[in-house]
mmCIF file of N, CA and C in Angstrom:
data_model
loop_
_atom_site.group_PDB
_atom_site.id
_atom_site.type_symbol
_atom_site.label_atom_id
_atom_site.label_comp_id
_atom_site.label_asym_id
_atom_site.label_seq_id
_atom_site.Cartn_x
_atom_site.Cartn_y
_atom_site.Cartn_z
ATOM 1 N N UNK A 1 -7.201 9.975 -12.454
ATOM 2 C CA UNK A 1 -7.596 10.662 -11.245
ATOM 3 C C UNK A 1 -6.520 10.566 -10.166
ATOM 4 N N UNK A 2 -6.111 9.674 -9.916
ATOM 5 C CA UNK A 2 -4.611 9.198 -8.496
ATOM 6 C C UNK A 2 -3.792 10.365 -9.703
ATOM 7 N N UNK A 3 -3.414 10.188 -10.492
ATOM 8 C CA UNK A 3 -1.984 11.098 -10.990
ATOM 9 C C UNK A 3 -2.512 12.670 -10.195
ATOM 10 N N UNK A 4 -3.794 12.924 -10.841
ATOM 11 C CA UNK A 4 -4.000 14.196 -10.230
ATOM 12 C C UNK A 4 -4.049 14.623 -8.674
ATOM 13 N N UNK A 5 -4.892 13.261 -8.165
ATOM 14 C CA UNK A 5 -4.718 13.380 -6.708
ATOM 15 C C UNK A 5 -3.303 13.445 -5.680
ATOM 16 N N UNK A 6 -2.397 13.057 -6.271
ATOM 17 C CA UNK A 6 -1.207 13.064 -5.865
ATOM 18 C C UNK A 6 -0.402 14.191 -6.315
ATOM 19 N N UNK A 7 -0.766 14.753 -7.349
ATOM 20 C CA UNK A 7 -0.094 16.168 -7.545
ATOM 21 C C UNK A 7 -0.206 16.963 -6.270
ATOM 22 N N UNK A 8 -1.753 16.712 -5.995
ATOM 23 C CA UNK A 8 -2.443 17.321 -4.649
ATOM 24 C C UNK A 8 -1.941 17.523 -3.211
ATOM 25 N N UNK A 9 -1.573 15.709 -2.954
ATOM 26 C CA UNK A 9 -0.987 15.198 -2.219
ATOM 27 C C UNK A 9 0.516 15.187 -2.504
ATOM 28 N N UNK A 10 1.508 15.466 -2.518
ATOM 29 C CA UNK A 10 2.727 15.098 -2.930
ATOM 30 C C UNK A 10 3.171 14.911 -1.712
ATOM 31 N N UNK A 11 4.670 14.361 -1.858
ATOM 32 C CA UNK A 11 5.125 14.023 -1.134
ATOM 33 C C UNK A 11 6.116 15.214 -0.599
ATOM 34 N N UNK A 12 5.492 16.163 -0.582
ATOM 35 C CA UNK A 12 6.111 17.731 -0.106
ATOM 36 C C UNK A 12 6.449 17.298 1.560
ATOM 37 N N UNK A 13 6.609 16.402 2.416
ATOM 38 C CA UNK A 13 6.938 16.527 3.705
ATOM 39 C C UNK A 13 8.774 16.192 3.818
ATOM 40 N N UNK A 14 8.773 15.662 2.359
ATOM 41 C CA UNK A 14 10.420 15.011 2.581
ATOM 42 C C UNK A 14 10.960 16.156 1.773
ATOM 43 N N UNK A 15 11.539 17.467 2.035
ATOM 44 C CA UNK A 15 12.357 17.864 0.808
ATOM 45 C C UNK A 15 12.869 17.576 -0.155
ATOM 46 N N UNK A 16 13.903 16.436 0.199
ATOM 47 C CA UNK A 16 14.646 15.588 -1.022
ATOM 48 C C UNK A 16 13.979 14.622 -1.308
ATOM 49 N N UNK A 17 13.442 14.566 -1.850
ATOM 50 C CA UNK A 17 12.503 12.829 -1.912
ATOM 51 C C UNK A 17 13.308 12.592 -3.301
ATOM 52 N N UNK A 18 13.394 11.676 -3.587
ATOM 53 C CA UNK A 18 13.779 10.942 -4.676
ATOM 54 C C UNK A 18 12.679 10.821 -5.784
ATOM 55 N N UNK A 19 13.206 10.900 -7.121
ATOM 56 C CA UNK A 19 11.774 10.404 -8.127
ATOM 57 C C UNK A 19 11.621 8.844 -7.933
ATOM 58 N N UNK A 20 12.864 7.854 -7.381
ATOM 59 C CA UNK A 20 12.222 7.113 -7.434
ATOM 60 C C UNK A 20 10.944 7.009 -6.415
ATOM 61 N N UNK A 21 11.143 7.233 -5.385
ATOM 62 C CA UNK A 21 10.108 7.592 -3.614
ATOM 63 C C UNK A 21 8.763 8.283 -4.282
ATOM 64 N N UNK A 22 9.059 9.128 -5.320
ATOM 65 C CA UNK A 22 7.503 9.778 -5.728
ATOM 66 C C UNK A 22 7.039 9.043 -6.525
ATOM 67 N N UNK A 23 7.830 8.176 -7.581
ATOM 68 C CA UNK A 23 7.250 6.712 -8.734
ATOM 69 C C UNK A 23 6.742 6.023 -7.673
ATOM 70 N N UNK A 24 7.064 4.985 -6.615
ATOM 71 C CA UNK A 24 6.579 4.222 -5.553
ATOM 72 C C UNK A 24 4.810 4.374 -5.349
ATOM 73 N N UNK A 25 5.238 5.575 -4.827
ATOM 74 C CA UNK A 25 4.355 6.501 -4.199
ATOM 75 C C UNK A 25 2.782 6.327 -5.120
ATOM 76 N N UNK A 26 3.070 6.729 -6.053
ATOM 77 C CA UNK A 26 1.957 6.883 -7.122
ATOM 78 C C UNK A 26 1.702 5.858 -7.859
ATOM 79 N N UNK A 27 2.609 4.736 -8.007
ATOM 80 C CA UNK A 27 2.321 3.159 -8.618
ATOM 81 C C UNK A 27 1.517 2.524 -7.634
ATOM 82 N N UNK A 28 2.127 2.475 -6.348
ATOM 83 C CA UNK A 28 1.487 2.009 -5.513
ATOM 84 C C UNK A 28 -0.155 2.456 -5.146
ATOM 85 N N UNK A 29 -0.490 3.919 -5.129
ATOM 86 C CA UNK A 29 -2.047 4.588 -5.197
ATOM 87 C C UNK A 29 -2.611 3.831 -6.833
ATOM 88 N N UNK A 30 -1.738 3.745 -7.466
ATOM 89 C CA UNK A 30 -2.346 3.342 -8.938
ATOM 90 C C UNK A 30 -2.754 1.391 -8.813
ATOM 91 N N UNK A 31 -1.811 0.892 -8.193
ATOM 92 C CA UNK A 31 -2.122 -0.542 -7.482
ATOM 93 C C UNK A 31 -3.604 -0.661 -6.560
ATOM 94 N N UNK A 32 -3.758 -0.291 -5.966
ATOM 95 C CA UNK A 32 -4.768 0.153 -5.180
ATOM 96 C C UNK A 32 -5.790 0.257 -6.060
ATOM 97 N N UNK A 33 -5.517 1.341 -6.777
ATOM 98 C CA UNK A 33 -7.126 1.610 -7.461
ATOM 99 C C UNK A 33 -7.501 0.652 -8.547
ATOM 100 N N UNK A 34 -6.100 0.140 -9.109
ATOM 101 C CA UNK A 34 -6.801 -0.947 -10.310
ATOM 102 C C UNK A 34 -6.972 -2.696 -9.284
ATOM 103 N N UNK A 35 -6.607 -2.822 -7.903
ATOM 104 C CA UNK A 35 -7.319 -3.734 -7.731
ATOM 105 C C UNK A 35 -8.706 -3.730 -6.972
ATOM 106 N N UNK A 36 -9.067 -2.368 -6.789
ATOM 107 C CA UNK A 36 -10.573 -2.110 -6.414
ATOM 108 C C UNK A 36 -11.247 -2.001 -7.437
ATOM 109 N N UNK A 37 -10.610 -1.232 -8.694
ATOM 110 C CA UNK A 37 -11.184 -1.586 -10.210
ATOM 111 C C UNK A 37 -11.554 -3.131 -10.907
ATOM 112 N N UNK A 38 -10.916 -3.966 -9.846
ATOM 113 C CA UNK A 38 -11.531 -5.494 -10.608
ATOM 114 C C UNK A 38 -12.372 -6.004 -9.825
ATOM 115 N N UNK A 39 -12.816 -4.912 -8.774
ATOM 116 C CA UNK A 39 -13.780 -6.152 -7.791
ATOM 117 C C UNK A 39 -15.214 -5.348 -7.746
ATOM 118 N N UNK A 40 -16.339 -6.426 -7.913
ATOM 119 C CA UNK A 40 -17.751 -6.253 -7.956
ATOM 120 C C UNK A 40 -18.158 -4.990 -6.690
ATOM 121 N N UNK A 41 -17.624 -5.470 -5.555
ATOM 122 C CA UNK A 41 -18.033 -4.920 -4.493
ATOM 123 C C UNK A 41 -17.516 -3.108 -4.891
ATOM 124 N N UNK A 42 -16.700 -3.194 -5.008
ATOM 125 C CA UNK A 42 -16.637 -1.748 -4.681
ATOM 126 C C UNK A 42 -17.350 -0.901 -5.978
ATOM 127 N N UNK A 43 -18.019 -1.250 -6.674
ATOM 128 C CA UNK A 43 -18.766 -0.526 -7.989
ATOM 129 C C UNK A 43 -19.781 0.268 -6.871
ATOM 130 N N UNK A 44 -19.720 0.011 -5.961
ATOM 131 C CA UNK A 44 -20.585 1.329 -4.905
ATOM 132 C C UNK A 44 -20.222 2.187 -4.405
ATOM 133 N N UNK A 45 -18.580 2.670 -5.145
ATOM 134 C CA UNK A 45 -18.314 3.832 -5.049
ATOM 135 C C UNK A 45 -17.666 4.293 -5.469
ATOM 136 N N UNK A 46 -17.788 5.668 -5.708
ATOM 137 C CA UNK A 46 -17.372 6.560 -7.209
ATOM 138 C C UNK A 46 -15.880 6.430 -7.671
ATOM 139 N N UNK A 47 -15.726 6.600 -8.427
ATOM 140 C CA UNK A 47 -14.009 6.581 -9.308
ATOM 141 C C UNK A 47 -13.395 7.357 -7.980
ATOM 142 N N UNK A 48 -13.935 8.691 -7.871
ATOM 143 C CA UNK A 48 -13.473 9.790 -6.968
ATOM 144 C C UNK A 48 -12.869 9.400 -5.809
ATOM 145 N N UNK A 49 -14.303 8.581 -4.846
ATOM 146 C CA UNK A 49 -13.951 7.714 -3.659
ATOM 147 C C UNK A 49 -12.354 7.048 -3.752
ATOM 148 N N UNK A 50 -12.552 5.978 -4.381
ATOM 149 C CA UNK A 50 -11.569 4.850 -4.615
ATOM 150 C C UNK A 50 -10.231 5.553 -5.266
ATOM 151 N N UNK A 51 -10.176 6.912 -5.844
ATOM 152 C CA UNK A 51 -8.409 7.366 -6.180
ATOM 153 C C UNK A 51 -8.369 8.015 -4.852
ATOM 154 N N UNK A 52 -9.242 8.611 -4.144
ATOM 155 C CA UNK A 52 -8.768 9.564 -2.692
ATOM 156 C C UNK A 52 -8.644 8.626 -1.931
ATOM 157 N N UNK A 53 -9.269 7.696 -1.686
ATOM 158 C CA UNK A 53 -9.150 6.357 -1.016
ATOM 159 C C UNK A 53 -7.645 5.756 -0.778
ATOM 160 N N UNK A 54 -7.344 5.571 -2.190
ATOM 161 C CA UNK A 54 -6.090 4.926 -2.759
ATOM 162 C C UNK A 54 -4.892 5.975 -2.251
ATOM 163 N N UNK A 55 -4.995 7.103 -2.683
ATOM 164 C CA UNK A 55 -3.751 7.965 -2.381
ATOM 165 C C UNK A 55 -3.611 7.499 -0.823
ATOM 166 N N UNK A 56 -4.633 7.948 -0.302
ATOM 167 C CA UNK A 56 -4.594 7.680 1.658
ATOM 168 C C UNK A 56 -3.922 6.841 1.857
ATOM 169 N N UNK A 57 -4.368 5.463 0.935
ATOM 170 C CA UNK A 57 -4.295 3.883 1.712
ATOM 171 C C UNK A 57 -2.366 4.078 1.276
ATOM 172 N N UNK A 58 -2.163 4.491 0.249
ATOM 173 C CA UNK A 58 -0.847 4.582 -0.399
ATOM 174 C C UNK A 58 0.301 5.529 0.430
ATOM 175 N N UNK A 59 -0.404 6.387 1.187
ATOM 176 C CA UNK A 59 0.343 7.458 2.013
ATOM 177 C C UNK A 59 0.335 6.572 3.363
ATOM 178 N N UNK A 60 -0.763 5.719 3.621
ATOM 179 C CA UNK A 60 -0.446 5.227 4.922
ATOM 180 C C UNK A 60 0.823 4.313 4.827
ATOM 181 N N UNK A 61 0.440 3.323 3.675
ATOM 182 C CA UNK A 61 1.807 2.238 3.721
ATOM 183 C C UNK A 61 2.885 2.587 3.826
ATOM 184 N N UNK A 62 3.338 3.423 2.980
ATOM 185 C CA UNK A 62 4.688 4.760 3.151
ATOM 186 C C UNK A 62 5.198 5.170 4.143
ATOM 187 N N UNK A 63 4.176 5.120 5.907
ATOM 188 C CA UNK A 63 4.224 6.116 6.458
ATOM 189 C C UNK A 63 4.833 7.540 6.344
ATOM 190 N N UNK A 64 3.875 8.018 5.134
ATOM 191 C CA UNK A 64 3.777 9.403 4.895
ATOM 192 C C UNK A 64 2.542 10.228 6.013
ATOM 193 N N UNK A 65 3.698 11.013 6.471
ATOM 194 C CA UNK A 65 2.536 11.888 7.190
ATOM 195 C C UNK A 65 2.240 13.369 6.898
ATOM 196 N N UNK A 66 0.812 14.106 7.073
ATOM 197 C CA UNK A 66 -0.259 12.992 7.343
ATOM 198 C C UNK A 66 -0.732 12.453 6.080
ATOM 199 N N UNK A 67 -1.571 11.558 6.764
ATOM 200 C CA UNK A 67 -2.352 10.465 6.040
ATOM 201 C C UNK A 67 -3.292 11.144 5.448
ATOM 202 N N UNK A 68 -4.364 12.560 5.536
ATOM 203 C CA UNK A 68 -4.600 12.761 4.873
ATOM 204 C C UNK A 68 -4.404 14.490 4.968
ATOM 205 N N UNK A 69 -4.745 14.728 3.730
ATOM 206 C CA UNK A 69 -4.090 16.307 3.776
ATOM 207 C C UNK A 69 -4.950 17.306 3.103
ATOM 208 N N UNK A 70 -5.181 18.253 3.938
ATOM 209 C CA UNK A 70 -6.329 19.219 3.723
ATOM 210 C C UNK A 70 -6.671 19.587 2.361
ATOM 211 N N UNK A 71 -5.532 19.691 0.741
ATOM 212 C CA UNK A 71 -5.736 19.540 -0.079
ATOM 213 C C UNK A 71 -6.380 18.666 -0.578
ATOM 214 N N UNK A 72 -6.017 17.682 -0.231
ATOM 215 C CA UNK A 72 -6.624 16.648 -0.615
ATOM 216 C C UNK A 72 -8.215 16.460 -0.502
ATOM 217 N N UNK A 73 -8.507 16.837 0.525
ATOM 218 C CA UNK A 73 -9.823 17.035 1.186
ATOM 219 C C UNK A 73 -10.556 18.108 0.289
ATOM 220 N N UNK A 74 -10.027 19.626 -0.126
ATOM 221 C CA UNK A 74 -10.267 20.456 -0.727
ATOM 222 C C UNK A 74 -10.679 19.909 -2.306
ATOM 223 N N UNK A 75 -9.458 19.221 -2.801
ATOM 224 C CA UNK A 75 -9.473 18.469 -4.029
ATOM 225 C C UNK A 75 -11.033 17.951 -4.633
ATOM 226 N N UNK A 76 -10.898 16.799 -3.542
ATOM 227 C CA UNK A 76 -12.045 15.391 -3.673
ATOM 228 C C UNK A 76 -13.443 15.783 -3.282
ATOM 229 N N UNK A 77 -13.378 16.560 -2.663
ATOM 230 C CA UNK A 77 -14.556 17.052 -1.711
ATOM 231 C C UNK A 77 -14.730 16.360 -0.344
ATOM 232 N N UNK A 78 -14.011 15.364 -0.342
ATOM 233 C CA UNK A 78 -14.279 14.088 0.975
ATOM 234 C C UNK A 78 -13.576 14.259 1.948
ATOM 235 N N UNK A 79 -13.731 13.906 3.149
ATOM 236 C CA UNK A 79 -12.995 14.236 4.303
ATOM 237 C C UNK A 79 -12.615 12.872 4.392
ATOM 238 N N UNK A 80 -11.941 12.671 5.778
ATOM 239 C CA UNK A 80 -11.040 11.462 5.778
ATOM 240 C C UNK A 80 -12.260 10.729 6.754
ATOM 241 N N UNK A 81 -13.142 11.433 7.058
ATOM 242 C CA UNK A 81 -14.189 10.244 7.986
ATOM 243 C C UNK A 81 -15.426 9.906 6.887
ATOM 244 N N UNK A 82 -15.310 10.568 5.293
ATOM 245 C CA UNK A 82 -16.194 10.019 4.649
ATOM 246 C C UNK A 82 -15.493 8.571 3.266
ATOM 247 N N UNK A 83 -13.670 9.052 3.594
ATOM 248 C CA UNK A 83 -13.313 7.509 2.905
ATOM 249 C C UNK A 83 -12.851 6.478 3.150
ATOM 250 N N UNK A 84 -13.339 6.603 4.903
ATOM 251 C CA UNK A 84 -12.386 5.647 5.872
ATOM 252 C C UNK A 84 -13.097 3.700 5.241
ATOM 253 N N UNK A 85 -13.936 3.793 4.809
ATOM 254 C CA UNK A 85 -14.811 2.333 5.080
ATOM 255 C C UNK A 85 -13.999 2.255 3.147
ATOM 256 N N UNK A 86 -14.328 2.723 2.559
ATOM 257 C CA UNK A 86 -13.729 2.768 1.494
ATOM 258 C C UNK A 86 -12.102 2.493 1.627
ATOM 259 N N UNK A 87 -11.313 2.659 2.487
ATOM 260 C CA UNK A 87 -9.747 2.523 2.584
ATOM 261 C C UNK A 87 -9.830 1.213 3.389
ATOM 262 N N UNK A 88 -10.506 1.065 4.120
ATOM 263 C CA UNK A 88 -10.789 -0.186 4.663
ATOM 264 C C UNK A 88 -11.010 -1.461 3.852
ATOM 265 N N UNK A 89 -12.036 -1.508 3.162
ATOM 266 C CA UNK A 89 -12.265 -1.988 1.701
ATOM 267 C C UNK A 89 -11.147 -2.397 0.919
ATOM 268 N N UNK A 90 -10.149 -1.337 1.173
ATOM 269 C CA UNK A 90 -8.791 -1.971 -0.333
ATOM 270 C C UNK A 90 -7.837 -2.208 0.634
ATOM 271 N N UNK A 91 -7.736 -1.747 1.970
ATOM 272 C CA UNK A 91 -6.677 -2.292 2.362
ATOM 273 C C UNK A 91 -7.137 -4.036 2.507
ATOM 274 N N UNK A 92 -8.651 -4.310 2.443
ATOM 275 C CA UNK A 92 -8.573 -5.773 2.815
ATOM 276 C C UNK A 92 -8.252 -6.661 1.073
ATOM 277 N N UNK A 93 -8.283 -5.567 -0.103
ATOM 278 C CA UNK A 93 -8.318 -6.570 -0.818
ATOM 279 C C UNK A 93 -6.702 -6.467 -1.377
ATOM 280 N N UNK A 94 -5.691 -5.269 -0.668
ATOM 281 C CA UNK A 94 -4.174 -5.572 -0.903
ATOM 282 C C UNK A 94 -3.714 -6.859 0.128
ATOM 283 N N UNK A 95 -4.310 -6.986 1.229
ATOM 284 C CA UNK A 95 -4.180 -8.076 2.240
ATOM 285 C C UNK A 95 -4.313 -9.429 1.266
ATOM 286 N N UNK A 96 -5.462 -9.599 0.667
ATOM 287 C CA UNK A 96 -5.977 -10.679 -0.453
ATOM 288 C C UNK A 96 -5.277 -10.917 -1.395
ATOM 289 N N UNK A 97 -4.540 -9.745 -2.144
ATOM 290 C CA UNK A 97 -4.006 -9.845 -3.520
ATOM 291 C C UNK A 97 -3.108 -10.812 -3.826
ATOM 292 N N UNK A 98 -2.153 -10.942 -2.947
ATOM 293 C CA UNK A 98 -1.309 -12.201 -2.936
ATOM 294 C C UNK A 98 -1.872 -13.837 -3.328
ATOM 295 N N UNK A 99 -2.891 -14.180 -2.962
ATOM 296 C CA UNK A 99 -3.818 -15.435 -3.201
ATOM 297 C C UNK A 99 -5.243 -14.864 -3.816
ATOM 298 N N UNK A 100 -5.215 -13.981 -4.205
ATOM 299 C CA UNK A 100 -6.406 -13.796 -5.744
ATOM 300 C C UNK A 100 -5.800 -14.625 -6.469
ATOM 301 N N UNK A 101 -7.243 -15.017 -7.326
ATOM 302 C CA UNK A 101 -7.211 -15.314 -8.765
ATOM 303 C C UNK A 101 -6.694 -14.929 -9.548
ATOM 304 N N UNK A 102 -7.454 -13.645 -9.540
ATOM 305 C CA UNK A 102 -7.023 -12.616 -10.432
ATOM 306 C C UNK A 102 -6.256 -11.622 -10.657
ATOM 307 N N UNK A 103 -4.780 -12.419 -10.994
ATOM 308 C CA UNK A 103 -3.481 -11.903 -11.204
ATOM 309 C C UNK A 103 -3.074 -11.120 -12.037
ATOM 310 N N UNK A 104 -3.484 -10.821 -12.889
ATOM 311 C CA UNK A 104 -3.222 -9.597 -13.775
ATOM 312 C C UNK A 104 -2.934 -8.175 -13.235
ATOM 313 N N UNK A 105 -3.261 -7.739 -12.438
ATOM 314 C CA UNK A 105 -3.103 -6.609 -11.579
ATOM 315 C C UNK A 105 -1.460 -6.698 -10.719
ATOM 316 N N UNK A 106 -2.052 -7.978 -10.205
ATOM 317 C CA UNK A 106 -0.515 -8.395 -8.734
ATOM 318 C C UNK A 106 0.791 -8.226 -9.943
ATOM 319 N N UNK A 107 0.261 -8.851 -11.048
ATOM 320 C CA UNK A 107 1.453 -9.217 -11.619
ATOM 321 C C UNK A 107 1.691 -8.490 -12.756
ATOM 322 N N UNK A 108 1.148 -7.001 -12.974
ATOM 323 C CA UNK A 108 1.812 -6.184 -13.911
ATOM 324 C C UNK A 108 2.179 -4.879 -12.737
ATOM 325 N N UNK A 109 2.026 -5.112 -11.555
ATOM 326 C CA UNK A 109 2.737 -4.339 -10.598
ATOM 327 C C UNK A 109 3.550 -5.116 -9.755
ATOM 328 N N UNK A 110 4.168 -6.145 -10.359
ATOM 329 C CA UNK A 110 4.927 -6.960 -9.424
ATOM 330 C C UNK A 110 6.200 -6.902 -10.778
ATOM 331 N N UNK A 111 5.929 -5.899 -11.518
ATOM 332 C CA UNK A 111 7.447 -5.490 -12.160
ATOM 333 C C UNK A 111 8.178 -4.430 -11.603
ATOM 334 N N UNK A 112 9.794 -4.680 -12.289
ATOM 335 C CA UNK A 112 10.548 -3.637 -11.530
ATOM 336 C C UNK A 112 10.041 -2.431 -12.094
ATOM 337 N N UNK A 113 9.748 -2.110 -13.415
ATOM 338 C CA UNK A 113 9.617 -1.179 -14.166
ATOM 339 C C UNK A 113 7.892 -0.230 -13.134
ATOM 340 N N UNK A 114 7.751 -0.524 -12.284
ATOM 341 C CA UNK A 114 7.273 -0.099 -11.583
ATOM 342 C C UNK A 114 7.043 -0.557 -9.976
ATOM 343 N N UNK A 115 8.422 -0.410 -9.942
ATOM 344 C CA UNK A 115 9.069 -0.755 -8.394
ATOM 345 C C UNK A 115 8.062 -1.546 -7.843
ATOM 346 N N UNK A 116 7.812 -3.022 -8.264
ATOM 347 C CA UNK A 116 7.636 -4.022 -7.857
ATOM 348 C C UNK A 116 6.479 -3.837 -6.244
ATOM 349 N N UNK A 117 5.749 -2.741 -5.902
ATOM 350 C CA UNK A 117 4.782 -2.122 -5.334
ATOM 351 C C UNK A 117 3.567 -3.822 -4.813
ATOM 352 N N UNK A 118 3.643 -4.402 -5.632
ATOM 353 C CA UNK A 118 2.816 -5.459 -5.463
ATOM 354 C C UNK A 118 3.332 -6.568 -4.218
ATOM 355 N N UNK A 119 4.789 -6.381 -4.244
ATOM 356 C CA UNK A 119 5.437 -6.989 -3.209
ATOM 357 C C UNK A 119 5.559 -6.186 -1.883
ATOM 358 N N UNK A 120 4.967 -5.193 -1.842
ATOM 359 C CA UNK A 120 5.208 -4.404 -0.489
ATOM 360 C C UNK A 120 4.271 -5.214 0.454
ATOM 361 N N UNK A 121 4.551 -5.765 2.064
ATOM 362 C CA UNK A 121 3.661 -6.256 2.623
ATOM 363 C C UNK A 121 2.548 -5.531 3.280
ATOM 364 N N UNK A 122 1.737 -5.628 2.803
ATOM 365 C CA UNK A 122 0.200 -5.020 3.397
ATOM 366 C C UNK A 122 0.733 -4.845 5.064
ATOM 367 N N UNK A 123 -0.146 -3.770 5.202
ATOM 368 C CA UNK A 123 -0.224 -3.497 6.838
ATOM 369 C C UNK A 123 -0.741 -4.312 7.337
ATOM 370 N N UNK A 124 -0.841 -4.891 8.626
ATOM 371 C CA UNK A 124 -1.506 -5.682 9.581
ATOM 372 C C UNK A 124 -2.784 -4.826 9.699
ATOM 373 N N UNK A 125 -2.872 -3.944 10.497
ATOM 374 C CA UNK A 125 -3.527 -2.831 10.877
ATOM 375 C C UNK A 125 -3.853 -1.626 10.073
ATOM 376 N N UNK A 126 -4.892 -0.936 9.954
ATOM 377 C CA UNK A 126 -4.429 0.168 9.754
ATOM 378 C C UNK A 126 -4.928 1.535 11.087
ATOM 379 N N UNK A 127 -4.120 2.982 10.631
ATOM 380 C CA UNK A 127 -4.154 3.203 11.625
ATOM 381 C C UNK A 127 -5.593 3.615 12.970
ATOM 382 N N UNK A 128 -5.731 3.616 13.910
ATOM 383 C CA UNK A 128 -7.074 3.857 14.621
ATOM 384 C C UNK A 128 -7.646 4.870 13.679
ATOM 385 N N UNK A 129 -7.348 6.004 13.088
ATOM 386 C CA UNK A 129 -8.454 6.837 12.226
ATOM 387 C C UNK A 129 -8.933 6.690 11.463
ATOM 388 N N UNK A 130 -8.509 5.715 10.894
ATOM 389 C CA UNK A 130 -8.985 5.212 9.557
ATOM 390 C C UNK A 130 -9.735 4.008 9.922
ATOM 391 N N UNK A 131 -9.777 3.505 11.016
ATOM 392 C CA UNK A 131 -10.411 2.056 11.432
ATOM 393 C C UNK A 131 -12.128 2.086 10.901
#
């Protein structure tokens, strides 16, 4: 679902973007969703939620703008005020990931072979719209 959602979303604001900048891009939405994929809590919301979720949370870290994009919206069916608590949600458990347990995730995205995405430092904040 993120591969497709990001077709959606691309990173069409940079002309030249690099493949590596679009690999990042989409490892990192794919980070996201497989560590909301290991946690109990978020089984309360749909696959759908949590890859549109993920692309967002993945476009915010980037500062890719915007954060979310009318395709995207078109795509998922969701607007950005129905996946804000949901982006909220994974940005607190990329904040966590570093001192989880459960390393399997941190640490098959903490390879280069997928630009090491696990080491990017979580936002402090994220931005007021998404709050």
């Amino acid at each position: 679902m993120v591969g497709q959602l990001s077709k959606v979303a691309p990173l069409d604001c940079y002309p030249q973007t690099s493949p590596d900048a679009v690999q990042t891009y989409e490892n990192l939405a794919n980070f996201f969703l497989e560590l909301a994929l290991q946690e109990t809590d978020c089984l309360r919301w749909l696959p759908s939620m949590i890859a549109a979720s993920s692309i967002c949370l993945a476009r915010v870290c980037l500062g890719i703008q915007p954060h979310w994009k009318t395709q995207l919206e078109a795509f998922s069916d969701y607007d950005q005020s129905a996946v804000r608590a949901c982006i909220v949600e994974i940005h607190a458990l990329h904040r966590k990931a570093a001192f989880s347990s459960l390393r399997t995730v941190v640490d098959k995205y903490s390879l280069a072979k997928l630009q090491c995405v696990a080491q990017l430092t979580p936002l402090e904040t994220l931005p007021p719209e998404l709050r």
